[in-house]
PDB file of C-alpha atoms in Angstrom:
ATOM      1  CA  MET A 454     -57.425-185.688 -13.087  1.00 45.00           C
ATOM      2  CA  SER A 455     -55.795-189.088 -13.520  1.00 53.00           C
ATOM      3  CA  LYS A 456     -53.517-189.646 -16.483  1.00 47.00           C
ATOM      4  CA  HIS A 457     -55.505-192.824 -17.063  1.00 48.00           C
ATOM      5  CA  LYS A 458     -58.682-190.839 -17.635  1.00 79.00           C
ATOM      6  CA  PRO A 459     -57.992-188.457 -20.515  1.00 84.00           C
ATOM      7  CA  LEU A 460     -61.682-188.411 -21.349  1.00 90.00           C
ATOM      8  CA  SER A 461     -62.294-186.536 -18.095  1.00 89.00           C
ATOM      9  CA  PHE A 462     -60.142-183.832 -19.736  1.00 87.00           C
ATOM     10  CA  LEU A 463     -62.794-183.525 -22.465  1.00 94.00           C
ATOM     11  CA  ILE A 464     -65.712-183.759 -20.041  1.00 94.00           C
ATOM     12  CA  HIS A 465     -64.230-180.891 -18.043  1.00 92.00           C
ATOM     13  CA  GLU A 466     -64.097-178.810 -21.233  1.00 94.00           C
ATOM     14  CA  HIS A 467     -67.753-179.661 -21.893  1.00 96.00           C
ATOM     15  CA  ILE A 468     -68.655-177.858 -18.665  1.00 95.00           C
ATOM     16  CA  LEU A 469     -67.190-174.578 -19.917  1.00 94.00           C
ATOM     17  CA  ILE A 470     -68.787-175.055 -23.343  1.00 95.00           C
ATOM     18  CA  GLU A 471     -72.161-175.550 -21.655  1.00 96.00           C
ATOM     19  CA  LYS A 472     -71.654-172.292 -19.735  1.00 94.00           C
ATOM     20  CA  ALA A 473     -71.021-170.492 -23.028  1.00 94.00           C
ATOM     21  CA  LEU A 474     -74.128-172.115 -24.507  1.00 95.00           C
ATOM     22  CA  ALA A 475     -76.104-170.731 -21.556  1.00 93.00           C
ATOM     23  CA  LEU A 476     -74.879-167.265 -22.543  1.00 92.00           C
ATOM     24  CA  PHE A 477     -76.230-167.799 -26.065  1.00 93.00           C
ATOM     25  CA  ASP A 478     -79.507-168.838 -24.456  1.00 92.00           C
ATOM     26  CA  ASP A 479     -79.463-165.675 -22.317  1.00 90.00           C
ATOM     27  CA  LEU A 480     -79.121-163.612 -25.502  1.00 91.00           C
ATOM     28  CA  LEU A 481     -82.297-165.178 -26.842  1.00 91.00           C
ATOM     29  CA  HIS A 482     -84.132-163.787 -23.807  1.00 90.00           C
ATOM     30  CA  THR A 483     -82.502-160.354 -23.844  1.00 87.00           C
ATOM     31  CA  SER A 484     -81.060-158.917 -27.046  1.00 82.00           C
ATOM     32  CA  VAL A 485     -79.701-161.270 -29.664  1.00 76.00           C
ATOM     33  CA  THR A 486     -78.275-158.252 -31.507  1.00 82.00           C
ATOM     34  CA  GLN A 487     -75.591-157.446 -28.917  1.00 87.00           C
ATOM     35  CA  VAL A 488     -72.689-157.460 -31.364  1.00 89.00           C
ATOM     36  CA  GLU A 489     -69.896-157.437 -28.787  1.00 89.00           C
ATOM     37  CA  VAL A 490     -71.395-160.419 -26.967  1.00 91.00           C
ATOM     38  CA  LEU A 491     -71.876-162.278 -30.263  1.00 93.00           C
ATOM     39  CA  ASP A 492     -68.255-161.508 -31.206  1.00 93.00           C
ATOM     40  CA  ARG A 493     -67.046-162.955 -27.918  1.00 91.00           C
ATOM     41  CA  LEU A 494     -69.198-166.067 -28.197  1.00 94.00           C
ATOM     42  CA  VAL A 495     -68.198-166.661 -31.821  1.00 96.00           C
ATOM     43  CA  ASP A 496     -64.543-166.345 -30.795  1.00 92.00           C
ATOM     44  CA  PHE A 497     -65.106-168.735 -27.892  1.00 92.00           C
ATOM     45  CA  PHE A 498     -66.749-171.354 -30.105  1.00 95.00           C
ATOM     46  CA  ARG A 499     -64.152-171.024 -32.860  1.00 95.00           C
ATOM     47  CA  THR A 500     -61.140-171.035 -30.576  1.00 92.00           C
ATOM     48  CA  TYR A 501     -62.024-172.998 -27.462  1.00 92.00           C
ATOM     49  CA  ALA A 502     -64.863-175.292 -28.525  1.00 95.00           C
ATOM     50  CA  ASP A 503     -63.664-175.985 -32.043  1.00 95.00           C
ATOM     51  CA  ARG A 504     -59.888-175.557 -32.290  1.00 92.00           C
ATOM     52  CA  CYS A 505     -59.035-176.621 -28.743  1.00 92.00           C
ATOM     53  CA  HIS A 506     -61.748-179.078 -27.731  1.00 95.00           C
ATOM     54  CA  HIS A 507     -62.790-180.522 -31.088  1.00 96.00           C
ATOM     55  CA  GLY A 508     -59.150-180.426 -32.132  1.00 95.00           C
ATOM     56  CA  LYS A 509     -58.276-182.897 -29.392  1.00 96.00           C
ATOM     57  CA  GLU A 510     -61.258-185.057 -30.211  1.00 97.00           C
ATOM     58  CA  GLU A 511     -60.755-185.114 -33.979  1.00 97.00           C
ATOM     59  CA  ASN A 512     -56.957-185.211 -34.119  1.00 96.00           C
ATOM     60  CA  ILE A 513     -56.362-187.533 -31.198  1.00 97.00           C
ATOM     61  CA  LEU A 514     -59.363-189.392 -29.765  1.00 97.00           C
ATOM     62  CA  PHE A 515     -61.348-189.935 -32.966  1.00 97.00           C
ATOM     63  CA  THR A 516     -58.243-190.756 -35.002  1.00 97.00           C
ATOM     64  CA  GLN A 517     -57.070-193.326 -32.455  1.00 97.00           C
ATOM     65  CA  SER A 518     -60.603-194.697 -32.082  1.00 97.00           C
ATOM     66  CA  ARG A 519     -60.846-195.341 -35.826  1.00 96.00           C
ATOM     67  CA  GLU A 520     -57.757-197.556 -35.495  1.00 97.00           C
ATOM     68  CA  LYS A 521     -59.702-199.867 -33.159  1.00 97.00           C
ATOM     69  CA  THR A 522     -62.168-202.574 -34.185  1.00 97.00           C
ATOM     70  CA  LEU A 523     -65.289-200.772 -32.982  1.00 96.00           C
ATOM     71  CA  THR A 524     -68.806-202.112 -32.828  1.00 96.00           C
ATOM     72  CA  PRO A 525     -71.025-200.899 -35.695  1.00 97.00           C
ATOM     73  CA  GLU A 526     -72.901-198.736 -33.161  1.00 97.00           C
ATOM     74  CA  LEU A 527     -69.733-196.985 -31.964  1.00 97.00           C
ATOM     75  CA  LYS A 528     -68.529-196.494 -35.568  1.00 97.00           C
ATOM     76  CA  LYS A 529     -71.848-194.864 -36.440  1.00 98.00           C
ATOM     77  CA  LEU A 530     -71.760-192.708 -33.327  1.00 98.00           C
ATOM     78  CA  LEU A 531     -68.226-191.585 -34.167  1.00 98.00           C
ATOM     79  CA  GLU A 532     -69.407-190.541 -37.643  1.00 98.00           C
ATOM     80  CA  ASP A 533     -72.375-188.703 -36.115  1.00 98.00           C
ATOM     81  CA  LEU A 534     -70.114-186.847 -33.679  1.00 98.00           C
ATOM     82  CA  GLU A 535     -67.805-185.768 -36.498  1.00 97.00           C
ATOM     83  CA  PHE A 536     -70.830-184.551 -38.472  1.00 98.00           C
ATOM     84  CA  ASP A 537     -71.992-182.587 -35.413  1.00 98.00           C
ATOM     85  CA  HIS A 538     -68.625-180.800 -35.308  1.00 98.00           C
ATOM     86  CA  LYS A 539     -68.981-179.767 -38.957  1.00 98.00           C
ATOM     87  CA  LYS A 540     -72.565-178.636 -38.402  1.00 98.00           C
ATOM     88  CA  GLY A 541     -71.522-176.646 -35.333  1.00 97.00           C
ATOM     89  CA  ARG A 542     -68.791-174.858 -37.320  1.00 97.00           C
ATOM     90  CA  SER A 543     -71.322-174.005 -40.000  1.00 98.00           C
ATOM     91  CA  LEU A 544     -73.817-172.607 -37.483  1.00 98.00           C
ATOM     92  CA  VAL A 545     -71.159-170.485 -35.765  1.00 98.00           C
ATOM     93  CA  THR A 546     -70.192-169.070 -39.166  1.00 98.00           C
ATOM     94  CA  LEU A 547     -73.834-168.240 -39.926  1.00 98.00           C
ATOM     95  CA  ILE A 548     -74.176-166.498 -36.555  1.00 97.00           C
ATOM     96  CA  ASP A 549     -70.986-164.533 -37.221  1.00 97.00           C
ATOM     97  CA  ASP A 550     -72.167-163.608 -40.726  1.00 97.00           C
ATOM     98  CA  THR A 551     -75.425-162.281 -39.282  1.00 96.00           C
ATOM     99  CA  ASN A 552     -73.512-160.345 -36.641  1.00 95.00           C
ATOM    100  CA  GLN A 553     -71.597-158.559 -39.403  1.00 95.00           C
ATOM    101  CA  PHE A 554     -74.944-157.158 -40.590  1.00 95.00           C
ATOM    102  CA  PHE A 555     -75.829-156.172 -37.025  1.00 94.00           C
ATOM    103  CA  LYS A 556     -72.568-154.214 -36.790  1.00 94.00           C
ATOM    104  CA  LYS A 557     -73.724-152.141 -39.777  1.00 95.00           C
ATOM    105  CA  GLY A 558     -77.066-151.436 -38.117  1.00 93.00           C
ATOM    106  CA  ASP A 559     -78.958-153.917 -40.280  1.00 94.00           C
ATOM    107  CA  PHE A 560     -81.128-156.091 -38.049  1.00 92.00           C
ATOM    108  CA  THR A 561     -83.300-157.613 -40.772  1.00 93.00           C
ATOM    109  CA  LEU A 562     -81.657-161.009 -40.193  1.00 93.00           C
ATOM    110  CA  LYS A 563     -82.426-161.077 -36.453  1.00 93.00           C
ATOM    111  CA  ASP A 564     -84.880-163.993 -36.852  1.00 95.00           C
ATOM    112  CA  HIS A 565     -82.289-165.857 -38.913  1.00 95.00           C
ATOM    113  CA  CYS A 566     -79.739-165.369 -36.121  1.00 95.00           C
ATOM    114  CA  ILE A 567     -82.219-166.542 -33.488  1.00 95.00           C
ATOM    115  CA  LYS A 568     -82.950-169.685 -35.533  1.00 97.00           C
ATOM    116  CA  ASN A 569     -79.218-170.454 -35.858  1.00 97.00           C
ATOM    117  CA  ILE A 570     -78.556-169.897 -32.159  1.00 97.00           C
ATOM    118  CA  LYS A 571     -81.435-172.205 -31.214  1.00 97.00           C
ATOM    119  CA  GLU A 572     -80.120-174.850 -33.610  1.00 98.00           C
ATOM    120  CA  LEU A 573     -76.600-174.482 -32.194  1.00 98.00           C
ATOM    121  CA  LEU A 574     -77.927-174.864 -28.640  1.00 97.00           C
ATOM    122  CA  SER A 575     -79.880-177.983 -29.539  1.00 97.00           C
ATOM    123  CA  LEU A 576     -76.962-179.481 -31.469  1.00 98.00           C
ATOM    124  CA  TYR A 577     -74.346-178.898 -28.784  1.00 97.00           C
ATOM    125  CA  PHE A 578     -76.434-180.039 -25.819  1.00 97.00           C
ATOM    126  CA  ARG A 579     -77.345-183.285 -27.634  1.00 97.00           C
ATOM    127  CA  HIS A 580     -73.748-183.699 -28.830  1.00 98.00           C
ATOM    128  CA  ILE A 581     -72.248-183.278 -25.356  1.00 97.00           C
ATOM    129  CA  GLU A 582     -74.801-185.672 -23.893  1.00 97.00           C
ATOM    130  CA  LYS A 583     -73.945-188.323 -26.544  1.00 97.00           C
ATOM    131  CA  GLU A 584     -70.220-187.962 -25.897  1.00 96.00           C
ATOM    132  CA  ASN A 585     -70.416-187.934 -22.097  1.00 95.00           C
ATOM    133  CA  THR A 586     -72.932-190.752 -21.640  1.00 95.00           C
ATOM    134  CA  ILE A 587     -72.492-193.035 -24.660  1.00 96.00           C
ATOM    135  CA  PHE A 588     -69.313-192.490 -26.672  1.00 96.00           C
ATOM    136  CA  PHE A 589     -66.738-191.837 -23.942  1.00 95.00           C
ATOM    137  CA  PRO A 590     -67.815-194.743 -21.711  1.00 94.00           C
ATOM    138  CA  GLY A 591     -68.161-196.963 -24.794  1.00 95.00           C
ATOM    139  CA  ILE A 592     -64.746-196.176 -26.249  1.00 95.00           C
ATOM    140  CA  LEU A 593     -62.747-196.310 -23.004  1.00 93.00           C
ATOM    141  CA  PRO A 594     -62.465-200.142 -22.851  1.00 94.00           C
ATOM    142  CA  TYR A 595     -60.816-200.157 -26.294  1.00 96.00           C
ATOM    143  CA  PHE A 596     -57.725-198.426 -24.887  1.00 95.00           C
ATOM    144  CA  SER A 597     -55.067-199.853 -22.590  1.00 93.00           C
ATOM    145  CA  ALA A 598     -53.854-197.900 -19.554  1.00 91.00           C
ATOM    146  CA  SER A 599     -50.675-197.076 -21.449  1.00 93.00           C
ATOM    147  CA  GLU A 600     -52.626-195.804 -24.475  1.00 95.00           C
ATOM    148  CA  LEU A 601     -54.806-193.661 -22.217  1.00 94.00           C
ATOM    149  CA  GLU A 602     -51.741-192.174 -20.540  1.00 92.00           C
ATOM    150  CA  LYS A 603     -50.245-191.326 -23.944  1.00 94.00           C
ATOM    151  CA  MET A 604     -53.589-189.831 -25.016  1.00 94.00           C
ATOM    152  CA  TYR A 605     -53.627-187.643 -21.904  1.00 92.00           C
ATOM    153  CA  ASP A 606     -50.118-186.413 -22.728  1.00 92.00           C
ATOM    154  CA  ALA A 607     -51.174-185.781 -26.336  1.00 94.00           C
ATOM    155  CA  PHE A 608     -54.120-183.689 -25.098  1.00 93.00           C
ATOM    156  CA  GLU A 609     -51.795-181.571 -22.939  1.00 90.00           C
ATOM    157  CA  ASN A 610     -49.318-181.124 -25.796  1.00 90.00           C
ATOM    158  CA  PHE A 611     -52.130-180.188 -28.169  1.00 91.00           C
ATOM    159  CA  ASP A 612     -53.288-177.400 -25.844  1.00 86.00           C
ATOM    160  CA  GLN A 613     -49.779-176.056 -25.353  1.00 85.00           C
ATOM    161  CA  LYS A 614     -49.074-175.918 -29.083  1.00 83.00           C
ATOM    162  CA  MET A 615     -52.436-174.335 -29.851  1.00 77.00           C
ATOM    163  CA  ILE A 616     -52.037-171.463 -27.414  1.00 75.00           C
ATOM    164  CA  HIS A 617     -48.548-170.720 -28.730  1.00 75.00           C
ATOM    165  CA  GLU A 618     -49.738-170.818 -32.344  1.00 78.00           C
ATOM    166  CA  ARG A 619     -52.636-168.465 -31.557  1.00 74.00           C
ATOM    167  CA  TYR A 620     -50.534-165.854 -29.844  1.00 71.00           C
ATOM    168  CA  GLN A 621     -47.676-166.116 -32.325  1.00 81.00           C
ATOM    169  CA  LYS A 622     -50.234-165.295 -35.024  1.00 77.00           C
ATOM    170  CA  ILE A 623     -51.528-162.323 -33.005  1.00 74.00           C
ATOM    171  CA  VAL A 624     -47.977-160.955 -32.657  1.00 82.00           C
ATOM    172  CA  ASP A 625     -47.201-161.551 -36.352  1.00 83.00           C
ATOM    173  CA  ASP A 626     -50.469-159.950 -37.497  1.00 79.00           C
ATOM    174  CA  THR A 627     -49.989-156.969 -35.186  1.00 77.00           C
ATOM    175  CA  LYS A 628     -46.462-156.487 -36.501  1.00 80.00           C
ATOM    176  CA  LYS A 629     -47.812-156.395 -40.060  1.00 80.00           C
ATOM    177  CA  ILE A 630     -50.426-153.799 -39.088  1.00 80.00           C
ATOM    178  CA  ILE A 631     -47.862-151.566 -37.397  1.00 79.00           C
ATOM    179  CA  LYS A 632     -45.431-151.759 -40.320  1.00 80.00           C
ATOM    180  CA  SER A 633     -48.066-150.981 -42.950  1.00 76.00           C
TER     181      SER A 633
END
């Protein structure tokens, strides 16, 4: 992956996100009430898709893009993409909330969960398509080679900090549990 193509960094992450979306789709055809699978997918979407992937987009790419003089179409698309992130977070929370009922043996919200999973699938597949085919190619010319190299480095630094923060929190939380 060339340092001059940091957006390929994000496109590569989209591939893994799409694989996780396929697992949600598999649940729709098997048993949407598999609580352990839902727990894993919720964790994946909160940690990898949202904190890691969307974190790079929102904190680096989108922030730097807003500093450019974008066409009205790209500005609108940027706003739409940010809205999609918020909507995705909301849907993942609703799926997790439903899963908490499933863990207690209450499956009355199964249809609600199915509806939210289908909406999440539709949202993410459209979102990834918009980023990969419209936004990323459209925004790339606004950045110099030097800016793209710095963005690539910022993406790498973001990932390194995030993983350390996550596991520092796990150690700190575990320490609290053991001492209580």
